[in-house]
Amino acid sequence: MKNSVLLEDALLLIEQNFYFLHGGEFFGDISKREDFSQSNFNIKRKFDTNQTYSFNGAIIKEILKDAHETPQEDITLFEYFVEFSAFRGICMAMVEALRIQSNFKSFMEERLSDQYEDFFDIISFVRNVLSHNIHAQIKLNEKDYAGTLKRIRRMKRDSNILFNLIYARDLPEIGAPDFNYGVTCSVDFSSLEENMPFLDIISHWELMMLSELCFNFVMSYKMHEDGNI
């Protein structure tokens, strides 16, 4: 498959996951506010093979009951899986896109300058953790960070990464809500150990902001390619 097709698929996957994140958050929010206990739970999916799969109505009802009983400020199981599935998909697609020699990679290198490698390492770390994790609390495994640390040392870079992007300065075409709006994320890869809680290293909020940044990079790149900036 040509690199151009692979890149197009990767960038589309970033967009789709970001849209999925927003749609999922809407359904998560409305499930807390509305009582769906009397809804029709006879949900079926028909496939091209003329086969049909029937979903378990009792499970659907239980998920909605749990959501409706969850305080508005708390996260439901549905919202949790929507968010972390989207974070994983976005970071996975961004890593794959940056592994391809393309105009997009050149664009990212130009925009991020000396922060490009730091960005790549952080996104790769997130992708690794969320792809390998089986712990409810999301704890680190050595394979989540060992390869990245070796890469940093091989490149003779500082393993204590501080990534900082300000939209008004670095991506002005996106139109941030205020002058100071941006993303800051720090990871000291030399201090990471097995079983560390992932969210103590990169917070839930930072994951949301990193995901938004990946989406905005795709939007900026498309504007650049279309000659709109």
mmCIF file of C-alpha atoms in Angstrom:
data_model
loop_
_atom_site.group_PDB
_atom_site.id
_atom_site.type_symbol
_atom_site.label_atom_id
_atom_site.label_comp_id
_atom_site.label_asym_id
_atom_site.label_seq_id
_atom_site.Cartn_x
_atom_site.Cartn_y
_atom_site.Cartn_z
ATOM 1 C CA MET A 1 0.000 0.000 0.000
ATOM 2 C CA LYS A 2 1.365 3.407 -0.938
ATOM 3 C CA ASN A 3 2.461 5.747 1.830
ATOM 4 C CA SER A 4 -0.019 8.371 0.664
ATOM 5 C CA VAL A 5 -2.922 5.978 1.282
ATOM 6 C CA LEU A 6 -1.537 4.916 4.666
ATOM 7 C CA LEU A 7 -1.136 8.543 5.690
ATOM 8 C CA GLU A 8 -4.640 9.433 4.558
ATOM 9 C CA ASP A 9 -6.059 6.542 6.578
ATOM 10 C CA ALA A 10 -4.061 7.508 9.684
ATOM 11 C CA LEU A 11 -5.151 11.148 9.546
ATOM 12 C CA LEU A 12 -8.758 10.126 8.969
ATOM 13 C CA LEU A 13 -8.575 7.835 11.985
ATOM 14 C CA ILE A 14 -7.467 10.766 14.151
ATOM 15 C CA GLU A 15 -10.447 12.792 12.936
ATOM 16 C CA GLN A 16 -12.920 9.931 13.371
ATOM 17 C CA ASN A 17 -11.773 9.163 16.912
ATOM 18 C CA PHE A 18 -12.041 12.830 17.890
ATOM 19 C CA TYR A 19 -15.587 12.996 16.508
ATOM 20 C CA PHE A 20 -16.378 9.706 18.277
ATOM 21 C CA LEU A 21 -15.077 11.241 21.528
ATOM 22 C CA HIS A 22 -17.442 14.191 21.213
ATOM 23 C CA GLY A 23 -20.433 12.083 20.220
ATOM 24 C CA GLY A 24 -19.744 9.646 23.032
ATOM 25 C CA GLU A 25 -19.509 12.446 25.583
ATOM 26 C CA PHE A 26 -22.925 13.713 24.460
ATOM 27 C CA PHE A 27 -24.537 10.314 24.902
ATOM 28 C CA GLY A 28 -22.741 9.878 28.215
ATOM 29 C CA ASP A 29 -24.057 13.204 29.476
ATOM 30 C CA ILE A 30 -27.644 12.625 28.361
ATOM 31 C CA SER A 31 -27.684 9.143 29.932
ATOM 32 C CA LYS A 32 -27.051 10.785 33.310
ATOM 33 C CA ARG A 33 -29.856 13.310 32.873
ATOM 34 C CA GLU A 34 -32.520 11.135 31.240
ATOM 35 C CA ASP A 35 -34.173 7.990 32.577
ATOM 36 C CA PHE A 36 -34.165 5.349 29.842
ATOM 37 C CA SER A 37 -35.420 2.510 32.048
ATOM 38 C CA GLN A 38 -38.636 2.155 30.026
ATOM 39 C CA SER A 39 -36.896 2.189 26.646
ATOM 40 C CA ASN A 40 -36.978 -0.623 24.111
ATOM 41 C CA PHE A 41 -33.812 -2.661 24.658
ATOM 42 C CA ASN A 42 -34.430 -5.037 21.763
ATOM 43 C CA ILE A 43 -31.364 -3.914 19.816
ATOM 44 C CA LYS A 44 -30.226 -5.892 16.777
ATOM 45 C CA ARG A 45 -27.464 -5.452 14.218
ATOM 46 C CA LYS A 46 -27.886 -6.855 10.714
ATOM 47 C CA PHE A 47 -24.784 -7.718 8.693
ATOM 48 C CA ASP A 48 -24.097 -7.959 4.977
ATOM 49 C CA THR A 49 -24.099 -11.741 5.318
ATOM 50 C CA ASN A 50 -27.836 -11.567 6.175
ATOM 51 C CA GLN A 51 -26.965 -12.635 9.695
ATOM 52 C CA THR A 52 -28.276 -10.775 12.739
ATOM 53 C CA TYR A 53 -26.756 -10.276 16.151
ATOM 54 C CA SER A 54 -29.077 -9.498 19.084
ATOM 55 C CA PHE A 55 -27.608 -7.470 21.935
ATOM 56 C CA ASN A 56 -28.366 -8.311 25.549
ATOM 57 C CA GLY A 57 -31.121 -5.958 26.669
ATOM 58 C CA ALA A 58 -30.462 -6.629 30.363
ATOM 59 C CA ILE A 59 -26.870 -5.469 29.985
ATOM 60 C CA ILE A 60 -27.924 -2.319 28.112
ATOM 61 C CA LYS A 61 -30.500 -1.567 30.802
ATOM 62 C CA GLU A 62 -27.903 -2.037 33.556
ATOM 63 C CA ILE A 63 -25.419 0.299 31.839
ATOM 64 C CA LEU A 64 -28.096 2.988 31.475
ATOM 65 C CA LYS A 65 -29.291 2.483 35.061
ATOM 66 C CA ASP A 66 -25.722 2.904 36.316
ATOM 67 C CA ALA A 67 -25.292 6.059 34.213
ATOM 68 C CA HIS A 68 -28.538 7.613 35.434
ATOM 69 C CA GLU A 69 -27.527 7.008 39.049
ATOM 70 C CA THR A 70 -24.072 8.542 38.526
ATOM 71 C CA PRO A 71 -23.607 12.154 39.696
ATOM 72 C CA GLN A 72 -23.203 14.606 36.814
ATOM 73 C CA GLU A 73 -19.632 15.441 37.815
ATOM 74 C CA ASP A 74 -18.508 11.782 37.943
ATOM 75 C CA ILE A 75 -17.488 9.639 34.995
ATOM 76 C CA THR A 76 -19.583 6.633 33.995
ATOM 77 C CA LEU A 77 -18.223 3.328 32.738
ATOM 78 C CA PHE A 78 -19.519 4.231 29.266
ATOM 79 C CA GLU A 79 -17.765 7.618 29.294
ATOM 80 C CA TYR A 80 -14.544 6.037 30.569
ATOM 81 C CA PHE A 81 -14.395 3.540 27.720
ATOM 82 C CA VAL A 82 -15.365 6.157 25.124
ATOM 83 C CA GLU A 83 -12.634 8.503 26.282
ATOM 84 C CA PHE A 84 -9.808 6.013 26.638
ATOM 85 C CA SER A 85 -10.689 4.235 23.410
ATOM 86 C CA ALA A 86 -10.531 7.604 21.640
ATOM 87 C CA PHE A 87 -7.250 8.580 23.343
ATOM 88 C CA ARG A 88 -5.703 5.278 22.289
ATOM 89 C CA GLY A 89 -6.995 5.498 18.711
ATOM 90 C CA ILE A 90 -5.860 9.097 18.241
ATOM 91 C CA CYS A 91 -2.359 8.529 19.609
ATOM 92 C CA MET A 92 -1.951 5.260 17.728
ATOM 93 C CA ALA A 93 -2.908 6.917 14.436
ATOM 94 C CA MET A 94 -0.653 9.921 15.080
ATOM 95 C CA VAL A 95 2.349 7.680 15.775
ATOM 96 C CA GLU A 96 1.710 5.718 12.577
ATOM 97 C CA ALA A 97 1.301 8.941 10.582
ATOM 98 C CA LEU A 98 4.630 10.285 11.863
ATOM 99 C CA ARG A 99 6.423 7.074 10.946
ATOM 100 C CA ILE A 100 5.679 7.754 7.282
ATOM 101 C CA GLN A 101 8.016 10.038 5.343
ATOM 102 C CA SER A 102 5.510 12.546 4.021
ATOM 103 C CA ASN A 103 4.483 16.177 3.758
ATOM 104 C CA PHE A 104 2.599 15.732 7.024
ATOM 105 C CA LYS A 105 5.738 14.676 8.903
ATOM 106 C CA SER A 106 7.637 17.612 7.397
ATOM 107 C CA PHE A 107 4.797 19.916 8.428
ATOM 108 C CA MET A 108 4.906 18.587 12.000
ATOM 109 C CA GLU A 109 8.695 18.908 12.186
ATOM 110 C CA GLU A 110 8.482 22.499 10.990
ATOM 111 C CA ARG A 111 5.691 23.481 13.392
ATOM 112 C CA LEU A 112 7.144 21.772 16.445
ATOM 113 C CA SER A 113 10.799 22.475 15.670
ATOM 114 C CA ASP A 114 12.962 21.290 18.595
ATOM 115 C CA GLN A 115 9.861 19.932 20.370
ATOM 116 C CA TYR A 116 9.046 17.459 17.617
ATOM 117 C CA GLU A 117 10.896 14.492 19.151
ATOM 118 C CA ASP A 118 9.428 15.243 22.582
ATOM 119 C CA PHE A 119 5.930 15.256 21.128
ATOM 120 C CA PHE A 120 6.553 11.971 19.331
ATOM 121 C CA ASP A 121 7.877 10.333 22.512
ATOM 122 C CA ILE A 122 4.896 11.440 24.605
ATOM 123 C CA ILE A 123 2.346 10.320 22.028
ATOM 124 C CA SER A 124 4.167 6.993 21.623
ATOM 125 C CA PHE A 125 4.165 6.518 25.396
ATOM 126 C CA VAL A 126 0.414 7.127 25.608
ATOM 127 C CA ARG A 127 -0.195 4.751 22.696
ATOM 128 C CA ASN A 128 1.956 2.046 24.307
ATOM 129 C CA VAL A 129 0.318 2.262 27.723
ATOM 130 C CA LEU A 130 -3.259 2.319 26.456
ATOM 131 C CA SER A 131 -2.601 -0.501 23.976
ATOM 132 C CA HIS A 132 -0.951 -2.844 26.495
ATOM 133 C CA ASN A 133 -2.880 -2.023 29.645
ATOM 134 C CA ILE A 134 -5.158 -4.576 31.312
ATOM 135 C CA HIS A 135 -5.236 -2.942 34.768
ATOM 136 C CA ALA A 136 -8.337 -1.066 35.888
ATOM 137 C CA GLN A 137 -6.050 1.590 37.357
ATOM 138 C CA ILE A 138 -3.836 1.700 34.241
ATOM 139 C CA LYS A 139 -0.422 0.766 35.632
ATOM 140 C CA LEU A 140 2.843 0.851 33.720
ATOM 141 C CA ASN A 141 4.596 -2.115 32.211
ATOM 142 C CA GLU A 142 8.311 -1.851 31.375
ATOM 143 C CA LYS A 143 7.608 -2.297 27.666
ATOM 144 C CA ASP A 144 5.488 0.880 27.759
ATOM 145 C CA TYR A 145 8.510 3.122 28.246
ATOM 146 C CA ALA A 146 11.766 1.138 27.888
ATOM 147 C CA GLY A 147 11.980 1.500 24.107
ATOM 148 C CA THR A 148 11.286 5.219 24.260
ATOM 149 C CA LEU A 149 13.932 5.738 26.942
ATOM 150 C CA LYS A 150 16.498 3.870 24.825
ATOM 151 C CA ARG A 151 15.572 6.058 21.849
ATOM 152 C CA ILE A 152 16.003 9.251 23.890
ATOM 153 C CA ARG A 153 19.400 8.147 25.188
ATOM 154 C CA ARG A 154 20.501 7.034 21.738
ATOM 155 C CA MET A 155 19.675 10.504 20.431
ATOM 156 C CA LYS A 156 21.529 12.041 23.438
ATOM 157 C CA ARG A 157 18.449 13.987 24.517
ATOM 158 C CA ASP A 158 17.253 14.904 27.987
ATOM 159 C CA SER A 159 15.024 12.125 29.322
ATOM 160 C CA ASN A 160 13.078 14.660 31.403
ATOM 161 C CA ILE A 161 10.713 15.976 28.739
ATOM 162 C CA LEU A 162 8.702 19.153 29.053
ATOM 163 C CA PHE A 163 6.382 19.712 26.093
ATOM 164 C CA ASN A 164 4.639 23.061 25.811
ATOM 165 C CA LEU A 165 2.509 24.348 22.947
ATOM 166 C CA ILE A 166 0.590 27.611 22.876
ATOM 167 C CA TYR A 167 -1.977 27.832 20.094
ATOM 168 C CA ALA A 168 -1.686 31.587 19.577
ATOM 169 C CA ARG A 169 2.069 31.184 19.086
ATOM 170 C CA ASP A 170 2.374 27.766 17.426
ATOM 171 C CA LEU A 171 -0.977 27.117 15.691
ATOM 172 C CA PRO A 172 -2.607 30.553 15.327
ATOM 173 C CA GLU A 173 -4.794 29.408 12.422
ATOM 174 C CA ILE A 174 -6.794 27.163 14.768
ATOM 175 C CA GLY A 175 -8.267 30.132 16.625
ATOM 176 C CA ALA A 176 -7.847 29.211 20.309
ATOM 177 C CA PRO A 177 -10.430 30.487 22.842
ATOM 178 C CA ASP A 178 -7.833 32.701 24.547
ATOM 179 C CA PHE A 179 -4.221 33.812 24.152
ATOM 180 C CA ASN A 180 -2.825 31.405 26.751
ATOM 181 C CA TYR A 181 -4.723 28.319 25.586
ATOM 182 C CA GLY A 182 -2.363 25.414 24.993
ATOM 183 C CA VAL A 183 -0.965 22.052 26.062
ATOM 184 C CA THR A 184 1.722 21.407 28.648
ATOM 185 C CA CYS A 185 2.886 17.893 29.456
ATOM 186 C CA SER A 186 6.013 16.639 31.232
ATOM 187 C CA VAL A 187 7.383 13.101 31.570
ATOM 188 C CA ASP A 188 10.678 12.069 33.132
ATOM 189 C CA PHE A 189 11.258 8.802 31.299
ATOM 190 C CA SER A 190 14.303 7.907 33.425
ATOM 191 C CA SER A 191 12.139 7.895 36.569
ATOM 192 C CA LEU A 192 9.430 5.549 35.267
ATOM 193 C CA GLU A 193 9.010 2.162 36.909
ATOM 194 C CA GLU A 194 6.694 -0.815 36.567
ATOM 195 C CA ASN A 195 3.277 -0.535 38.236
ATOM 196 C CA MET A 196 3.359 3.260 38.418
ATOM 197 C CA PRO A 197 -0.177 4.654 37.927
ATOM 198 C CA PHE A 198 -0.272 6.079 34.412
ATOM 199 C CA LEU A 199 -2.632 8.922 35.327
ATOM 200 C CA ASP A 200 -0.119 10.135 37.926
ATOM 201 C CA ILE A 201 2.301 10.723 35.045
ATOM 202 C CA ILE A 202 -0.048 12.058 32.368
ATOM 203 C CA SER A 203 -3.353 13.261 33.776
ATOM 204 C CA HIS A 204 -6.818 12.655 32.357
ATOM 205 C CA TRP A 205 -6.979 16.363 31.472
ATOM 206 C CA GLU A 206 -3.642 16.207 29.647
ATOM 207 C CA LEU A 207 -4.829 13.196 27.647
ATOM 208 C CA MET A 208 -7.863 15.190 26.544
ATOM 209 C CA MET A 209 -5.691 18.160 25.563
ATOM 210 C CA LEU A 210 -3.173 15.986 23.711
ATOM 211 C CA SER A 211 -5.996 14.345 21.775
ATOM 212 C CA GLU A 212 -7.410 17.725 20.830
ATOM 213 C CA LEU A 213 -3.934 18.852 19.759
ATOM 214 C CA CYS A 214 -3.513 15.841 17.452
ATOM 215 C CA PHE A 215 -6.859 16.644 15.840
ATOM 216 C CA ASN A 216 -5.924 20.310 15.455
ATOM 217 C CA PHE A 217 -2.603 19.394 13.857
ATOM 218 C CA VAL A 218 -4.536 17.424 11.238
ATOM 219 C CA MET A 219 -6.885 20.382 10.665
ATOM 220 C CA SER A 220 -3.960 22.793 10.375
ATOM 221 C CA TYR A 221 -2.136 20.485 7.965
ATOM 222 C CA LYS A 222 -5.202 20.217 5.728
ATOM 223 C CA MET A 223 -5.602 23.982 5.733
ATOM 224 C CA HIS A 224 -1.930 24.263 4.783
ATOM 225 C CA GLU A 225 -2.263 21.723 1.977
ATOM 226 C CA ASP A 226 -5.365 23.465 0.632
ATOM 227 C CA GLY A 227 -3.531 26.778 0.585
ATOM 228 C CA ASN A 228 -5.822 28.356 3.193
ATOM 229 C CA ILE A 229 -2.919 29.485 5.400
#
